[in-house]
Short mmCIF file of C-alpha atoms in Angstrom, two decimals:
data_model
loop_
_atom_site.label_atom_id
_atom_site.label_comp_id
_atom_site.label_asym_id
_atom_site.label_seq_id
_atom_site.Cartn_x
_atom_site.Cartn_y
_atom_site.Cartn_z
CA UNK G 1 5.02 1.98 11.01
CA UNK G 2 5.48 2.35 14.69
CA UNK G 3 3.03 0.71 17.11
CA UNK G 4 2.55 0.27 20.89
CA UNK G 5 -0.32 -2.44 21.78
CA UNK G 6 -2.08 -3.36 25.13
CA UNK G 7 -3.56 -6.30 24.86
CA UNK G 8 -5.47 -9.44 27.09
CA UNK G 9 -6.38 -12.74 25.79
CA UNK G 10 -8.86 -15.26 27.22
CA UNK G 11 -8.81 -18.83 26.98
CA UNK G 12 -11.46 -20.03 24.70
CA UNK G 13 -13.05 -23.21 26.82
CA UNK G 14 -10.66 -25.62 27.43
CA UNK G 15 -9.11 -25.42 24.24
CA UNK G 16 -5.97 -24.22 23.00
CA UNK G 17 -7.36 -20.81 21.04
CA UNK G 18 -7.78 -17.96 22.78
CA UNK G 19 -9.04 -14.62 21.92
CA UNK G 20 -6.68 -11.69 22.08
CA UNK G 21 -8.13 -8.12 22.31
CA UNK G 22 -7.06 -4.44 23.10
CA UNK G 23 -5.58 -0.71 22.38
CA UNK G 24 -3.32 0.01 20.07
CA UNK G 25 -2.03 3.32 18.84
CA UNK G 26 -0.02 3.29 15.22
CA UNK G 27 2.00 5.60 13.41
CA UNK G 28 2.52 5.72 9.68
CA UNK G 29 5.02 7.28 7.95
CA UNK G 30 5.95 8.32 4.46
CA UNK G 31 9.26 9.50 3.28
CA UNK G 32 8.98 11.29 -0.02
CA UNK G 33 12.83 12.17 -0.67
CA UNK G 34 14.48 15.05 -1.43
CA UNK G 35 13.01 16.23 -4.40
CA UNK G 36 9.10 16.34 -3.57
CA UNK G 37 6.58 17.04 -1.12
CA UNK G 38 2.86 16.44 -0.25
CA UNK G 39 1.08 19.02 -0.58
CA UNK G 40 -3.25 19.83 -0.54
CA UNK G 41 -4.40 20.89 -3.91
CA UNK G 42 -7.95 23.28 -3.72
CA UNK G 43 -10.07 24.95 -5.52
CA UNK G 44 -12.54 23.02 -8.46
CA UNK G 45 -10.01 19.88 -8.71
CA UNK G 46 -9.25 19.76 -4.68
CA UNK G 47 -7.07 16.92 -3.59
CA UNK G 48 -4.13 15.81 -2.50
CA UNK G 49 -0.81 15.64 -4.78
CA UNK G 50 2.90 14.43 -4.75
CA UNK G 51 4.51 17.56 -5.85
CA UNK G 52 7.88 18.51 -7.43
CA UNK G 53 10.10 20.71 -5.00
CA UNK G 54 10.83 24.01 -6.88
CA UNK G 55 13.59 24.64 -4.11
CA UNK G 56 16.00 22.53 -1.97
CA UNK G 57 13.97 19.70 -0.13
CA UNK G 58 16.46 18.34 2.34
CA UNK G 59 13.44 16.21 3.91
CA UNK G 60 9.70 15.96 3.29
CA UNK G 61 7.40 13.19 4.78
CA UNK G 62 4.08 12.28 5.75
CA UNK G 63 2.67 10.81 9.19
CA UNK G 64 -0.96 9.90 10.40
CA UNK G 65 -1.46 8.45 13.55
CA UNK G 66 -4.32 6.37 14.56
CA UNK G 67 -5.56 4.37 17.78
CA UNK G 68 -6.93 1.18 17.21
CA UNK G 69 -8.66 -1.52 18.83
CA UNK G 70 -7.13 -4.89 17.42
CA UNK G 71 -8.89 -8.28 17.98
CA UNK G 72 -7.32 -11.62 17.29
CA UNK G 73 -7.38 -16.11 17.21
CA UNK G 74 -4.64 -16.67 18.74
CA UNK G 75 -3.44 -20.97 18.74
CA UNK G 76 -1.35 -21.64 21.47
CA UNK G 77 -1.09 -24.99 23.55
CA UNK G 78 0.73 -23.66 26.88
CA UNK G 79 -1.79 -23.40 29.83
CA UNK G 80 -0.97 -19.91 30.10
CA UNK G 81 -1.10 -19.10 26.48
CA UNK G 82 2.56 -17.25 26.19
CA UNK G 83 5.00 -20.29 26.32
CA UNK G 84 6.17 -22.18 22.69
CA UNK G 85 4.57 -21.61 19.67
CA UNK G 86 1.58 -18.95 18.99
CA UNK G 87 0.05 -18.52 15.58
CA UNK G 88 -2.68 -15.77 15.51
CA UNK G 89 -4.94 -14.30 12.83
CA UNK G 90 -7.23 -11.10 13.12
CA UNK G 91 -8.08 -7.96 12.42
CA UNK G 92 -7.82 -4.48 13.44
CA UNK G 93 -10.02 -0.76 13.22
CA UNK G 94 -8.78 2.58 13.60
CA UNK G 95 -9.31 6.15 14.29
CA UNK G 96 -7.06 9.12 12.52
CA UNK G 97 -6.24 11.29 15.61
CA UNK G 98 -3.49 13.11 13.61
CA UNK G 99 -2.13 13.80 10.55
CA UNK G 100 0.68 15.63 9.63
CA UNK G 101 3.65 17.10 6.64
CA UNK G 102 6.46 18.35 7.41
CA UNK G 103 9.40 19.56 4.96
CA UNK G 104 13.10 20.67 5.60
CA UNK G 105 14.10 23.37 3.35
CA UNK G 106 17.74 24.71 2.90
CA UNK G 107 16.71 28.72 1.87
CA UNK G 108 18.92 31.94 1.49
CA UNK G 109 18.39 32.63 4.65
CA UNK G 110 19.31 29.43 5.77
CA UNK G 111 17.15 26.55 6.99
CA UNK G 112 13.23 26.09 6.75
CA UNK G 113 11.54 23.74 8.79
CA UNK G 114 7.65 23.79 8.00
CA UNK G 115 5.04 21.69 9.76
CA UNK G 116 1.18 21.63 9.18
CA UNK G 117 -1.15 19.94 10.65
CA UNK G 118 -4.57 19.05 8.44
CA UNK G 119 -6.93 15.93 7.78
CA UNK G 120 -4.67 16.13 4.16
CA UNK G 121 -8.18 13.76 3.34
CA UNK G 122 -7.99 10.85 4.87
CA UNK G 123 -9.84 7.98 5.58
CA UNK G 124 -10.95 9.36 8.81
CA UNK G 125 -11.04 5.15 9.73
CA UNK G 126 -8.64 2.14 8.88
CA UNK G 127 -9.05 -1.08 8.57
CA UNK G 128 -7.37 -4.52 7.92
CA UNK G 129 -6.15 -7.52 8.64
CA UNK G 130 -3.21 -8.97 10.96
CA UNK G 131 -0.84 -12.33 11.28
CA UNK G 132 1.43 -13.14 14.33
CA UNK G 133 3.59 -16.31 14.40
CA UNK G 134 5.50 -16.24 17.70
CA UNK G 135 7.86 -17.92 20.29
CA UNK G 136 7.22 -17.39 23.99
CA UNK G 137 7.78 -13.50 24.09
CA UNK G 138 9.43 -12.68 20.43
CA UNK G 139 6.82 -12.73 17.34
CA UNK G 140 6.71 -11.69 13.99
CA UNK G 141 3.87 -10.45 12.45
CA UNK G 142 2.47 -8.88 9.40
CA UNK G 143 -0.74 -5.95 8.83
CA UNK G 144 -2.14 -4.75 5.35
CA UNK G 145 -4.51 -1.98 5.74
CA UNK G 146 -7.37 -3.09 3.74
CA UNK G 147 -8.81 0.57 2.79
CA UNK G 148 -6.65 3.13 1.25
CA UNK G 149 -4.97 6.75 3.22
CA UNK G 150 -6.44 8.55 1.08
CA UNK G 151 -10.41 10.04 0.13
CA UNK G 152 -10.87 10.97 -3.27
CA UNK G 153 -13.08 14.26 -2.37
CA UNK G 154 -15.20 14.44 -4.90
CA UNK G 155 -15.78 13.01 -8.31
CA UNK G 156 -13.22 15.70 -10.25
CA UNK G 157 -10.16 14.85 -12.89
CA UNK G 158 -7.57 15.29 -10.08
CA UNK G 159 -5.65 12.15 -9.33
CA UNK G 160 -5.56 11.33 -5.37
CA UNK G 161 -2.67 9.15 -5.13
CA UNK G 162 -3.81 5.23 -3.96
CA UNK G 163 -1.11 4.37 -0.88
CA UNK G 164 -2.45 1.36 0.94
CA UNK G 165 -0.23 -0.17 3.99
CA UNK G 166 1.14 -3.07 4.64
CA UNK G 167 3.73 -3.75 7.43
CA UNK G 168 5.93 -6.57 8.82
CA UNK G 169 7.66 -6.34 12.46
CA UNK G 170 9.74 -8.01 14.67
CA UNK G 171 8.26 -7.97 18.40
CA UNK G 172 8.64 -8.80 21.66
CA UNK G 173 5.63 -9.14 24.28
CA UNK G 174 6.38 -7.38 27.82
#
């Protein structure tokens, strides 16, 4: 996962919690190796499926991109809320604004590269939960999507695979 963040936080009273709000845009990504592929299944049993490569993958991944707008507690003593210790608990929504496959193909011919854009049925909205613990400017901190990538489209015997998220970074505040 890559993500970039703008956030604010406001002192809550005189207290040391404050709330922490803002944009955020993230990027998933999913590395499927060599050997298979995503790819959309239609028809009576639409869906989507990992696939067997009947020809020389060289790459094949995944991405969906979404912006979100995360809200968090944040504990911190400092008057300005940014020096020693932070601990900070929260959650976060999303919008997909892309999603995307592409594969690297070695053919005859020579090389393939193949990109297509599509919803690939996808929870059009994420949602989850987020920890921080931090020190002045660097923080670690941990996300776990709490709904899955992927719809199942409709009630049919094809198997939409279940891929939920969860993520831990290293950060630094600017």
């Amino acid at each position: 996962q890559v993500s970039i963040n703008f956030r604010n936080q406001d002192r809550i009273g005189q207290s040391s919690f404050w709330l922490r709000r803002g944009l955020g845009f993230s990027s998933y990504v999913m590395d499927f190796g060599p050997d298979r592929y995503m790819g959309l299944v239609e028809g009576q049993n639409s869906g989507v499926a990992i696939l067997d490569s009947d020809s020389e993958l060289m790459k094949s991944n995944f991405s969906v991109g979404y912006i979100e707008l995360p809200l968090s507690l944040v504990y911190n003593g400092s008057a300005s809320g940014s020096k020693g210790l932070s601990l900070a608990i929260g959650g976060f929504a999303g919008l997909r604004v892309r999603a995307e496959t592409e594969t690297l193909r070695r053919m005859d011919s020579g090389w393939l590269r193949q990109t297509t854009l599509n919803g690939f049925y996808t929870n059009r909205f994420a949602y989850g939960v987020q920890t921080e613990i931090g020190y002045k400017e660097y923080f670690v901190a941990s996300r776990m999507n709490l709904n899955p990538f992927f719809n199942s489209p409709t009630t049919n015997s094809f198997s939409t695979p279940l891929i939920m998220a969860a993520t831990m970074s290293v950060g630094i505040h600017l």
